[in-house]
């Protein structure tokens, strides 16, 4: 339990607080509408569906207020810079912004479903009451005149249509009904296109449908203006308990004046206006950055169809492990894609390595391959840099870096920065040991990164610090040709796959063995474990961090950090 609290305690606390607020809002508003005297007559027409419609609406308002904040990247970067004094645990929460964004979206989807079903029942019961299907009181309430003060209770005022068509007509001709249909359809498209299989295989579908959030929020602001849920006014005084069985005396005796009703004041806009303004500022900053000139320093086509872009932009400053969003108008005016920078802060340019992984990257690689030697590439918009978990790597005495495939990119930046720090004999370097693990499916995936490792290997040997960097490369997919080649050259000083002194391992790491070794070699250290790779591997490493951490503050502790895009 102590190990779990070390790695996940603050995250769990934040989720408990968030869920507690949701539960409180739901229960509070459910009881408000289910027990409130002002809604006595409304409940007579609608029953418990009234409370079941309004309670989710309150939860929706709260979560719609939150949904935009985790995707305000510049705001999060500002917080990350301001919260340095608050320690790594608080900054780790900012790295989980997309996970929280998804969690809030799931809550919005659930509450929308409950709200929608309840209102479908409400419209049906309003219509039946209007047609006189129910008791005398329901009919009397539905027949109240629509005076100049709009004091009616039943929002269905139509009587000259086929009763079967009235609910449909109501849904598509009233403000509440029409905006409800629009925002529900927009939400369905947004959520379904966000599924992993769609986002990975058809990113453009995800990207464009996700921008339906503009329609969603516009509809949300106007949705409450329909005021279809109405409550009894306090003036004139009308005792519903006494008068409910005396409908024929309404307006004839002082105790039972004709009841008057009004819709509640729309409140959703008050919840979302602040986040909407912040998000507009966010988009304005992105546009300004898009307009800034970006120059190409070098364009290199690496093995494994990996494109390296070395770019320069005035006033651009970065830290290790950060990422940028790139936009190429020649491919798409609207699409922005995240890429981790592989350059070091000490260099006078910033670079990204782009692997062929979809239509956008394929088109970009094709454009760059067709350029004449030494020519500038197409216009490139750059938004960033933005902080990630890897930014904190030098805050730990010992770091374990785990990259899978192209997920090695943030660690390229880190290892380059270490190289520069050693060259400059930087006294601020706290890190005294780095373990680097790289898992690849194919041999040629190692080629573009092997040069950097060779330079680091040579640099550490010359300075007598060969033990500072321990790296292990794992080939997870191979054929018989690899095995035969190794058998022919069993005594080679360098690895046949990478050209490095460290021999390539075949298969996957035994993480229990690796963590045990790190703990044994660093018995009193705080170890930061950093991953840029798939979720499944992240779950494994998170469990190992908990398993091998010691509650005793004098012994080894592992903190898990994962890149999230």
Coordinates of C-alpha atoms in Angstrom, one line a residue:
X1 CA 0.0 0.0 0.0
X2 CA 2.9 2.4 0.8
X3 CA 4.5 1.7 -2.6
X4 CA 1.1 2.4 -4.3
X5 CA 0.7 5.6 -2.4
X6 CA 4.1 6.8 -3.5
X7 CA 3.3 6.4 -7.2
X8 CA -0.5 6.9 -7.3
X9 CA -1.6 8.5 -4.1
X10 CA -2.1 12.1 -5.4
X11 CA -3.7 10.9 -8.6
X12 CA -6.2 8.8 -6.6
X13 CA -6.9 11.8 -4.3
X14 CA -7.7 14.1 -7.2
X15 CA -10.0 11.5 -8.8
X16 CA -11.8 10.9 -5.4
X17 CA -12.4 14.7 -5.1
X18 CA -13.6 14.9 -8.7
X19 CA -15.9 12.0 -8.3
X20 CA -17.1 13.3 -4.9
X21 CA -18.1 16.6 -6.5
X22 CA -20.0 14.7 -9.2
X23 CA -21.9 12.6 -6.7
X24 CA -22.7 15.6 -4.5
X25 CA -24.1 17.6 -7.4
X26 CA -26.2 14.7 -8.6
X27 CA -27.6 13.9 -5.2
X28 CA -28.2 17.6 -4.2
X29 CA -30.1 18.5 -7.4
X30 CA -32.0 15.2 -7.5
X31 CA -33.3 16.0 -4.0
X32 CA -33.9 19.6 -4.9
X33 CA -36.2 18.7 -7.8
X34 CA -37.7 15.6 -6.1
X35 CA -38.7 17.3 -2.9
X36 CA -38.9 21.0 -3.7
X37 CA -42.4 22.6 -3.1
X38 CA -42.0 24.7 -6.2
X39 CA -42.0 21.6 -8.4
X40 CA -45.0 19.9 -6.8
X41 CA -47.2 20.4 -9.9
X42 CA -44.3 19.7 -12.3
X43 CA -43.6 16.4 -10.6
X44 CA -47.3 15.5 -10.9
X45 CA -46.9 15.7 -14.7
X46 CA -43.5 14.1 -15.0
X47 CA -43.0 12.0 -11.9
X48 CA -39.4 11.1 -10.9
X49 CA -38.2 11.7 -14.5
X50 CA -38.0 15.4 -13.6
X51 CA -35.3 14.8 -11.0
X52 CA -33.6 12.2 -13.3
X53 CA -33.4 14.9 -16.0
X54 CA -32.2 17.8 -13.9
X55 CA -29.6 16.1 -11.7
X56 CA -27.5 14.9 -14.7
X57 CA -27.8 18.4 -16.1
X58 CA -26.0 19.8 -13.1
X59 CA -23.2 17.2 -13.4
X60 CA -23.0 18.0 -17.1
X61 CA -22.5 21.7 -16.4
X62 CA -19.6 20.9 -14.0
X63 CA -17.8 18.5 -16.4
X64 CA -18.3 20.8 -19.4
X65 CA -16.6 23.4 -17.4
X66 CA -13.6 21.0 -17.0
X67 CA -13.4 19.4 -20.4
X68 CA -11.5 22.1 -22.2
X69 CA -8.9 22.9 -19.5
X70 CA -6.8 19.7 -19.9
X71 CA -6.3 20.5 -23.6
X72 CA -5.1 24.1 -23.0
X73 CA -1.5 23.1 -23.6
X74 CA 0.0 26.6 -23.0
X75 CA -1.9 26.9 -19.7
X76 CA -0.6 23.6 -18.5
X77 CA 3.0 24.6 -19.5
X78 CA 2.5 27.8 -17.5
X79 CA 1.4 25.7 -14.5
X80 CA 4.3 23.3 -15.0
X81 CA 6.7 26.1 -14.8
X82 CA 5.0 27.7 -11.8
X83 CA 4.6 24.5 -9.9
X84 CA 8.3 23.5 -9.9
X85 CA 8.4 24.5 -6.2
X86 CA 5.6 22.1 -5.5
X87 CA 7.6 19.0 -6.3
X88 CA 7.5 16.2 -8.9
X89 CA 4.2 14.7 -7.6
X90 CA 2.2 17.7 -8.6
X91 CA 3.9 18.1 -12.0
X92 CA 3.2 14.4 -12.7
X93 CA -0.6 15.2 -12.6
X94 CA -0.2 17.6 -15.4
X95 CA 1.3 14.9 -17.5
X96 CA -2.0 13.0 -17.2
X97 CA -4.1 15.8 -18.7
X98 CA -5.3 13.6 -21.6
X99 CA -6.3 10.8 -19.3
X100 CA -8.4 13.2 -17.2
X101 CA -9.8 14.8 -20.4
X102 CA -11.0 11.3 -21.5
X103 CA -12.4 10.6 -18.0
X104 CA -14.4 13.8 -18.0
X105 CA -15.7 13.0 -21.5
X106 CA -16.9 9.6 -20.3
X107 CA -18.8 11.3 -17.5
X108 CA -20.3 13.8 -20.0
X109 CA -21.4 10.9 -22.2
X110 CA -23.0 9.0 -19.3
X111 CA -24.9 12.0 -18.0
X112 CA -26.0 13.0 -21.5
X113 CA -27.5 9.6 -21.9
X114 CA -29.4 9.8 -18.6
X115 CA -30.5 13.4 -19.3
X116 CA -31.7 12.5 -22.8
X117 CA -33.7 9.4 -21.8
X118 CA -35.3 11.3 -18.9
X119 CA -36.3 14.2 -21.2
X120 CA -37.7 11.8 -23.9
X121 CA -40.0 10.4 -21.2
X122 CA -40.8 14.0 -20.1
X123 CA -41.9 15.0 -23.6
X124 CA -44.1 11.9 -23.9
X125 CA -45.7 12.6 -20.5
X126 CA -46.2 16.3 -21.3
X127 CA -47.9 15.2 -24.6
X128 CA -50.2 12.7 -22.9
X129 CA -51.2 15.2 -20.2
X130 CA -52.0 17.7 -23.0
X131 CA -54.2 15.1 -24.7
X132 CA -56.1 14.5 -21.4
X133 CA -54.9 10.9 -21.1
X134 CA -54.1 11.2 -17.4
X135 CA -56.1 12.5 -14.4
X136 CA -58.1 15.6 -14.0
X137 CA -55.3 17.6 -12.3
X138 CA -52.8 16.8 -15.2
X139 CA -55.3 18.0 -17.7
X140 CA -56.1 21.2 -15.8
X141 CA -52.4 22.0 -15.5
X142 CA -51.8 21.4 -19.2
X143 CA -54.7 23.6 -20.2
X144 CA -53.5 26.6 -18.2
X145 CA -53.6 29.6 -20.6
X146 CA -50.4 31.0 -22.1
X147 CA -50.8 34.6 -21.0
X148 CA -48.5 37.5 -21.8
X149 CA -46.4 36.5 -18.8
X150 CA -45.9 33.0 -20.1
X151 CA -47.2 31.5 -16.9
X152 CA -48.1 28.1 -18.4
X153 CA -46.7 24.8 -17.0
X154 CA -46.9 22.4 -19.9
X155 CA -44.5 23.6 -22.7
X156 CA -46.4 21.6 -25.4
X157 CA -48.9 24.2 -26.6
X158 CA -49.8 22.5 -29.9
X159 CA -53.2 20.9 -30.2
X160 CA -53.9 20.8 -33.9
X161 CA -51.4 18.1 -34.9
X162 CA -51.7 14.3 -34.8
X163 CA -50.8 13.4 -31.2
X164 CA -48.2 10.9 -32.4
X165 CA -46.3 13.6 -34.3
X166 CA -46.3 16.2 -31.5
X167 CA -43.2 14.9 -29.7
X168 CA -41.2 14.9 -32.9
X169 CA -42.4 18.3 -33.8
X170 CA -41.6 19.6 -30.4
X171 CA -38.0 18.2 -30.5
X172 CA -37.2 19.9 -33.9
X173 CA -39.0 23.2 -33.5
X174 CA -38.2 24.4 -29.9
X175 CA -34.9 25.8 -28.8
X176 CA -34.3 23.1 -26.1
X177 CA -35.3 20.3 -28.4
X178 CA -33.3 21.4 -31.5
X179 CA -30.2 22.2 -29.6
X180 CA -30.5 19.0 -27.6
X181 CA -30.6 17.0 -30.9
X182 CA -27.6 18.9 -32.3
X183 CA -25.3 18.6 -29.3
X184 CA -26.2 14.9 -28.8
X185 CA -25.3 14.1 -32.4
X186 CA -22.1 16.1 -32.1
X187 CA -21.2 14.3 -28.9
X188 CA -21.8 10.9 -30.4
X189 CA -19.5 11.7 -33.4
X190 CA -16.8 13.2 -31.1
X191 CA -16.7 10.1 -28.8
X192 CA -17.0 7.4 -31.4
X193 CA -14.2 9.0 -33.6
X194 CA -12.0 9.1 -30.5
X195 CA -11.8 5.4 -30.2
X196 CA -8.3 4.0 -30.3
X197 CA -8.8 2.1 -33.6
X198 CA -10.1 5.3 -35.3
X199 CA -7.5 7.6 -33.9
X200 CA -4.6 5.3 -34.9
X201 CA -5.8 4.3 -38.3
X202 CA -7.9 7.3 -39.5
X203 CA -6.4 10.3 -37.6
X204 CA -8.0 12.8 -40.0
X205 CA -11.5 11.5 -39.1
X206 CA -10.7 11.9 -35.4
X207 CA -9.2 15.4 -35.9
X208 CA -12.0 16.9 -37.9
X209 CA -14.9 15.4 -36.0
X210 CA -13.3 16.4 -32.7
X211 CA -13.7 20.0 -33.8
X212 CA -17.5 19.5 -33.6
X213 CA -16.9 20.6 -30.0
X214 CA -17.5 24.1 -31.3
X215 CA -21.0 23.2 -32.3
X216 CA -21.4 21.3 -29.0
X217 CA -20.5 24.2 -26.8
X218 CA -22.6 26.7 -28.9
X219 CA -25.6 24.4 -28.6
X220 CA -24.9 23.9 -24.9
X221 CA -25.0 27.7 -24.2
X222 CA -28.4 28.1 -25.9
X223 CA -29.9 24.8 -24.7
X224 CA -31.2 26.2 -21.4
X225 CA -32.9 29.1 -23.1
X226 CA -35.8 26.9 -24.0
X227 CA -36.8 26.8 -20.3
X228 CA -39.0 23.7 -20.7
X229 CA -38.6 22.7 -17.0
X230 CA -40.9 25.1 -15.2
X231 CA -41.7 25.7 -11.5
X232 CA -44.5 27.4 -9.6
X233 CA -44.1 31.1 -8.8
X234 CA -44.5 32.2 -5.2
X235 CA -46.8 35.0 -6.2
X236 CA -49.7 34.8 -6.0
X237 CA -49.7 32.4 -3.1
X238 CA -51.2 29.1 -4.2
X239 CA -51.2 26.1 -1.8
X240 CA -50.7 23.2 -4.1
X241 CA -51.4 20.6 -1.3
X242 CA -54.8 22.2 -0.6
X243 CA -55.7 23.1 -4.2
X244 CA -54.6 20.1 -6.1
X245 CA -58.0 18.4 -5.7
X246 CA -60.0 21.7 -6.4
X247 CA -59.1 22.5 -10.0
X248 CA -62.6 23.8 -10.6
X249 CA -62.2 26.4 -7.9
X250 CA -58.9 27.8 -9.2
X251 CA -59.3 31.6 -9.6
X252 CA -62.6 31.5 -7.8
X253 CA -61.6 31.2 -4.1
X254 CA -58.8 33.3 -2.4
X255 CA -57.0 30.2 -1.3
X256 CA -56.6 28.8 -4.8
X257 CA -55.7 31.5 -7.3
X258 CA -54.7 30.3 -10.8
X259 CA -51.1 29.0 -10.4
X260 CA -48.4 30.7 -12.4
X261 CA -45.2 29.1 -13.6
X262 CA -41.9 30.2 -15.1
X263 CA -38.8 28.5 -16.5
X264 CA -35.5 28.6 -14.6
X265 CA -32.8 31.0 -15.6
X266 CA -30.2 29.4 -18.0
X267 CA -27.0 28.6 -16.0
X268 CA -24.8 26.6 -18.4
X269 CA -23.2 29.6 -19.9
X270 CA -21.9 30.7 -16.5
X271 CA -20.1 27.4 -16.1
X272 CA -18.4 27.3 -19.6
X273 CA -17.7 30.9 -20.4
X274 CA -14.5 31.0 -18.4
X275 CA -13.0 27.8 -20.0
X276 CA -14.2 29.0 -23.4
X277 CA -12.3 32.3 -23.0
X278 CA -9.2 30.5 -21.9
X279 CA -9.4 28.2 -24.9
X280 CA -9.9 31.1 -27.3
X281 CA -6.7 32.6 -25.8
X282 CA -5.0 29.3 -26.3
X283 CA -6.0 29.2 -30.0
X284 CA -4.9 32.8 -30.4
X285 CA -1.4 31.9 -29.1
X286 CA -1.3 28.9 -31.4
X287 CA -2.2 31.1 -34.4
X288 CA 0.5 33.7 -33.5
X289 CA 3.1 30.9 -33.3
X290 CA 1.8 29.4 -36.6
X291 CA 2.6 32.8 -38.3
X292 CA 6.2 32.9 -37.0
X293 CA 8.8 32.0 -39.6
X294 CA 10.4 28.5 -39.3
X295 CA 13.6 27.8 -41.3
X296 CA 15.0 24.4 -42.2
X297 CA 18.6 23.9 -41.1
X298 CA 18.8 20.3 -42.4
X299 CA 16.5 17.7 -43.9
X300 CA 17.9 14.1 -43.5
X301 CA 16.2 10.8 -44.5
X302 CA 17.2 8.2 -42.0
X303 CA 16.9 4.4 -42.3
X304 CA 13.6 2.7 -41.6
X305 CA 11.8 5.6 -43.4
X306 CA 12.5 8.0 -40.5
X307 CA 12.6 11.7 -41.5
X308 CA 14.8 14.0 -39.4
X309 CA 14.0 17.7 -39.6
X310 CA 16.4 20.2 -38.1
X311 CA 14.5 23.5 -37.7
X312 CA 15.2 27.0 -36.5
X313 CA 12.8 29.6 -35.1
X314 CA 13.6 33.0 -33.5
X315 CA 13.1 33.0 -29.7
X316 CA 12.6 29.2 -29.5
X317 CA 13.8 27.7 -26.2
X318 CA 13.4 24.1 -25.1
X319 CA 14.1 21.7 -22.3
X320 CA 15.0 18.0 -22.6
X321 CA 12.1 15.6 -23.5
X322 CA 9.7 18.4 -24.6
X323 CA 7.5 18.1 -27.7
X324 CA 6.1 20.4 -30.3
X325 CA 3.0 20.3 -32.6
X326 CA 3.8 20.6 -36.3
X327 CA 1.4 21.8 -39.1
X328 CA 2.3 21.6 -42.8
X329 CA -0.3 23.7 -44.8
X330 CA 0.8 21.9 -48.0
X331 CA -0.8 18.8 -46.5
X332 CA -3.5 20.2 -44.3
X333 CA -4.3 23.7 -43.0
X334 CA -6.0 22.3 -39.9
X335 CA -4.1 19.2 -38.8
X336 CA -1.5 19.5 -36.0
X337 CA 0.6 16.5 -35.0
X338 CA 2.8 16.1 -31.8
X339 CA 6.4 15.1 -32.1
X340 CA 9.0 14.8 -29.3
X341 CA 12.2 16.9 -30.0
X342 CA 15.4 14.9 -30.3
X343 CA 17.7 17.8 -30.0
X344 CA 19.4 19.1 -26.8
X345 CA 18.7 22.5 -25.3
X346 CA 22.4 23.2 -25.8
X347 CA 22.1 23.1 -29.6
X348 CA 21.2 26.2 -31.7
X349 CA 18.4 24.3 -33.4
X350 CA 15.6 21.9 -32.6
X351 CA 15.0 18.6 -34.4
X352 CA 12.3 16.0 -34.7
X353 CA 12.4 12.5 -36.0
X354 CA 9.2 11.5 -37.9
X355 CA 8.4 7.9 -38.6
X356 CA 6.1 6.8 -41.4
X357 CA 2.9 6.1 -39.5
X358 CA -0.1 7.3 -41.5
X359 CA -1.3 9.5 -44.4
X360 CA 0.1 12.8 -43.0
X361 CA 3.5 11.5 -42.2
X362 CA 3.7 9.6 -45.5
X363 CA 2.8 12.8 -47.5
X364 CA 5.4 14.8 -45.5
X365 CA 8.1 12.3 -46.2
X366 CA 7.2 12.2 -49.9
X367 CA 7.4 16.0 -50.1
X368 CA 10.8 16.1 -48.4
X369 CA 12.2 13.3 -50.6
X370 CA 11.3 15.2 -53.8
X371 CA 13.1 18.4 -52.7
X372 CA 16.3 19.4 -54.6
X373 CA 19.5 19.1 -52.6
X374 CA 19.8 22.0 -50.1
X375 CA 16.4 23.4 -50.8
X376 CA 14.1 24.7 -48.0
X377 CA 11.1 22.6 -47.3
X378 CA 7.4 23.7 -47.3
X379 CA 6.0 26.2 -44.8
X380 CA 6.0 24.6 -41.4
X381 CA 4.0 25.8 -38.4
X382 CA 5.4 25.0 -35.0
X383 CA 3.4 25.3 -31.7
X384 CA 5.4 24.7 -28.5
X385 CA 7.5 23.6 -26.8
X386 CA 5.4 21.8 -24.2
X387 CA 6.6 20.0 -21.1
X388 CA 6.4 16.3 -20.5
X389 CA 7.3 13.8 -17.8
X390 CA 10.8 13.4 -19.3
X391 CA 11.5 17.0 -18.4
X392 CA 12.1 15.9 -14.8
X393 CA 14.8 13.3 -15.7
X394 CA 17.7 15.3 -14.2
X395 CA 15.8 15.7 -10.9
X396 CA 16.6 12.1 -10.0
X397 CA 19.9 10.6 -8.9
X398 CA 19.2 7.6 -11.0
X399 CA 17.0 7.3 -14.1
X400 CA 15.7 4.3 -16.0
X401 CA 14.8 5.3 -19.6
X402 CA 12.6 2.9 -21.5
X403 CA 11.8 3.5 -25.2
X404 CA 9.8 1.3 -27.6
X405 CA 10.5 1.9 -31.4
X406 CA 10.2 5.6 -32.3
X407 CA 9.4 6.1 -28.6
X408 CA 13.1 6.6 -28.1
X409 CA 12.9 10.2 -29.3
X410 CA 12.6 12.0 -25.9
X411 CA 15.6 10.0 -24.7
X412 CA 17.7 11.1 -27.7
X413 CA 17.3 14.6 -26.4
X414 CA 18.2 13.6 -22.9
X415 CA 21.3 11.6 -23.9
X416 CA 22.5 14.4 -26.1
X417 CA 22.0 16.9 -23.3
X418 CA 24.1 14.7 -21.0
X419 CA 26.8 14.6 -23.6
X420 CA 26.9 18.4 -23.7
X421 CA 26.9 18.6 -19.9
X422 CA 29.9 16.3 -19.6
X423 CA 31.7 18.2 -22.3
X424 CA 31.1 21.5 -20.3
X425 CA 31.7 19.8 -16.9
X426 CA 28.3 21.2 -15.8
X427 CA 28.4 21.2 -11.9
X428 CA 24.5 21.3 -11.8
X429 CA 24.2 17.7 -13.1
X430 CA 22.7 15.7 -10.2
X431 CA 22.2 12.5 -12.2
X432 CA 24.9 10.0 -11.5
X433 CA 23.6 6.9 -13.2
X434 CA 21.3 6.2 -16.2
X435 CA 19.9 2.9 -17.4
X436 CA 18.6 3.0 -21.0
X437 CA 16.5 0.3 -22.5
X438 CA 15.4 0.4 -26.2
X439 CA 13.0 -2.2 -27.6
X440 CA 12.6 -2.6 -31.4
X441 CA 10.8 -5.0 -33.6
X442 CA 13.3 -4.7 -36.6
X443 CA 17.1 -4.4 -36.9
X444 CA 17.1 -1.4 -39.1
X445 CA 15.1 0.6 -36.6
X446 CA 18.3 0.8 -34.5
X447 CA 20.3 2.4 -37.3
X448 CA 19.4 6.1 -37.0
X449 CA 20.0 6.2 -33.2
X450 CA 23.1 4.0 -33.1
X451 CA 25.4 6.9 -34.1
X452 CA 24.5 8.9 -31.0
X453 CA 25.1 5.9 -28.7
X454 CA 28.5 5.3 -30.3
X455 CA 29.5 9.0 -29.6
X456 CA 28.2 8.7 -26.0
X457 CA 30.0 5.3 -25.6
X458 CA 33.3 6.9 -26.7
X459 CA 32.8 10.0 -24.7
X460 CA 32.2 8.1 -21.4
X461 CA 35.2 5.9 -22.0
X462 CA 37.5 8.8 -22.6
X463 CA 36.4 10.4 -19.3
X464 CA 36.6 7.2 -17.4
X465 CA 32.9 7.2 -16.7
X466 CA 31.8 4.1 -18.7
X467 CA 29.6 3.0 -15.8
X468 CA 27.6 6.2 -15.9
X469 CA 25.4 5.0 -18.9
X470 CA 24.2 1.4 -19.0
X471 CA 22.2 0.7 -22.1
X472 CA 20.5 -2.4 -23.3
X473 CA 19.0 -2.9 -26.7
X474 CA 16.3 -5.6 -27.3
X475 CA 15.2 -7.0 -30.7
X476 CA 11.8 -8.4 -30.2
X477 CA 11.4 -9.8 -33.7
X478 CA 14.1 -11.6 -35.7
X479 CA 14.6 -14.4 -38.2
X480 CA 17.0 -17.3 -38.6
X481 CA 19.4 -15.1 -40.7
X482 CA 20.2 -13.0 -37.6
X483 CA 21.0 -16.1 -35.6
X484 CA 23.3 -17.5 -38.3
X485 CA 25.1 -14.2 -38.7
X486 CA 25.9 -14.1 -35.0
X487 CA 27.0 -17.7 -35.0
X488 CA 29.5 -16.9 -37.8
X489 CA 31.0 -13.9 -35.8
X490 CA 30.8 -15.1 -32.2
X491 CA 33.9 -13.2 -31.0
X492 CA 33.3 -9.8 -32.7
X493 CA 34.1 -6.8 -30.5
X494 CA 31.0 -5.0 -31.7
X495 CA 27.4 -6.0 -32.1
X496 CA 26.5 -7.3 -35.6
X497 CA 23.2 -5.4 -35.5
X498 CA 24.1 -2.0 -34.1
X499 CA 27.9 -1.7 -34.3
X500 CA 28.0 -1.0 -30.6
X501 CA 30.0 -2.7 -27.9
X502 CA 26.8 -3.6 -26.1
X503 CA 25.4 -6.8 -27.6
X504 CA 21.8 -6.7 -28.8
X505 CA 19.5 -8.9 -26.7
X506 CA 16.8 -11.0 -28.4
X507 CA 13.4 -11.1 -26.9
X508 CA 11.9 -8.9 -24.2
X509 CA 13.5 -7.7 -21.0
X510 CA 13.0 -9.6 -17.8
X511 CA 11.8 -6.6 -15.9
X512 CA 11.9 -8.3 -12.5
X513 CA 15.6 -9.0 -13.1
X514 CA 16.3 -5.5 -14.3
X515 CA 14.5 -3.7 -11.4
X516 CA 16.2 -6.0 -8.9
X517 CA 19.6 -5.2 -10.4
X518 CA 18.9 -1.4 -10.3
X519 CA 17.8 -1.6 -6.7
X520 CA 20.9 -3.7 -5.8
X521 CA 23.3 -1.2 -7.5
X522 CA 21.5 1.8 -6.0
X523 CA 20.4 0.8 -2.5
X524 CA 19.6 4.3 -1.2
X525 CA 18.6 6.2 -4.3
X526 CA 15.4 7.7 -5.7
X527 CA 15.0 6.2 -9.2
X528 CA 12.9 7.9 -11.9
X529 CA 11.5 5.4 -14.4
X530 CA 10.5 7.1 -17.7
X531 CA 8.6 5.4 -20.5
X532 CA 7.7 6.5 -24.0
X533 CA 5.9 3.5 -25.4
X534 CA 2.6 1.5 -25.4
X535 CA 0.1 1.5 -22.6
X536 CA 0.6 -2.3 -21.9
X537 CA 4.3 -1.8 -21.2
X538 CA 3.4 1.2 -19.0
X539 CA 1.1 -0.9 -16.9
X540 CA 3.9 -3.5 -16.4
X541 CA 6.5 -0.9 -15.5
X542 CA 4.1 0.9 -13.1
X543 CA 3.5 -2.4 -11.2
X544 CA 7.3 -3.0 -11.0
X545 CA 7.9 0.4 -9.6
X546 CA 5.4 -0.3 -6.9
X547 CA 6.8 -3.8 -6.3
X548 CA 10.4 -2.8 -5.9
X549 CA 10.0 0.5 -4.1
X550 CA 10.7 0.4 -0.4
X551 CA 8.6 2.4 2.1
X552 CA 11.7 3.0 4.2
X553 CA 12.9 6.5 3.1
X554 CA 16.5 5.4 3.4
X555 CA 16.1 2.7 0.7
X556 CA 15.4 2.6 -3.0
X557 CA 12.2 4.1 -4.4
X558 CA 11.0 4.0 -8.0
X559 CA 8.8 6.8 -9.4
X560 CA 7.0 6.0 -12.7
X561 CA 6.6 8.6 -15.4
X562 CA 5.0 8.1 -18.8
X563 CA 4.8 10.3 -21.9
X564 CA 1.3 11.1 -22.9
X565 CA 0.1 12.5 -26.3

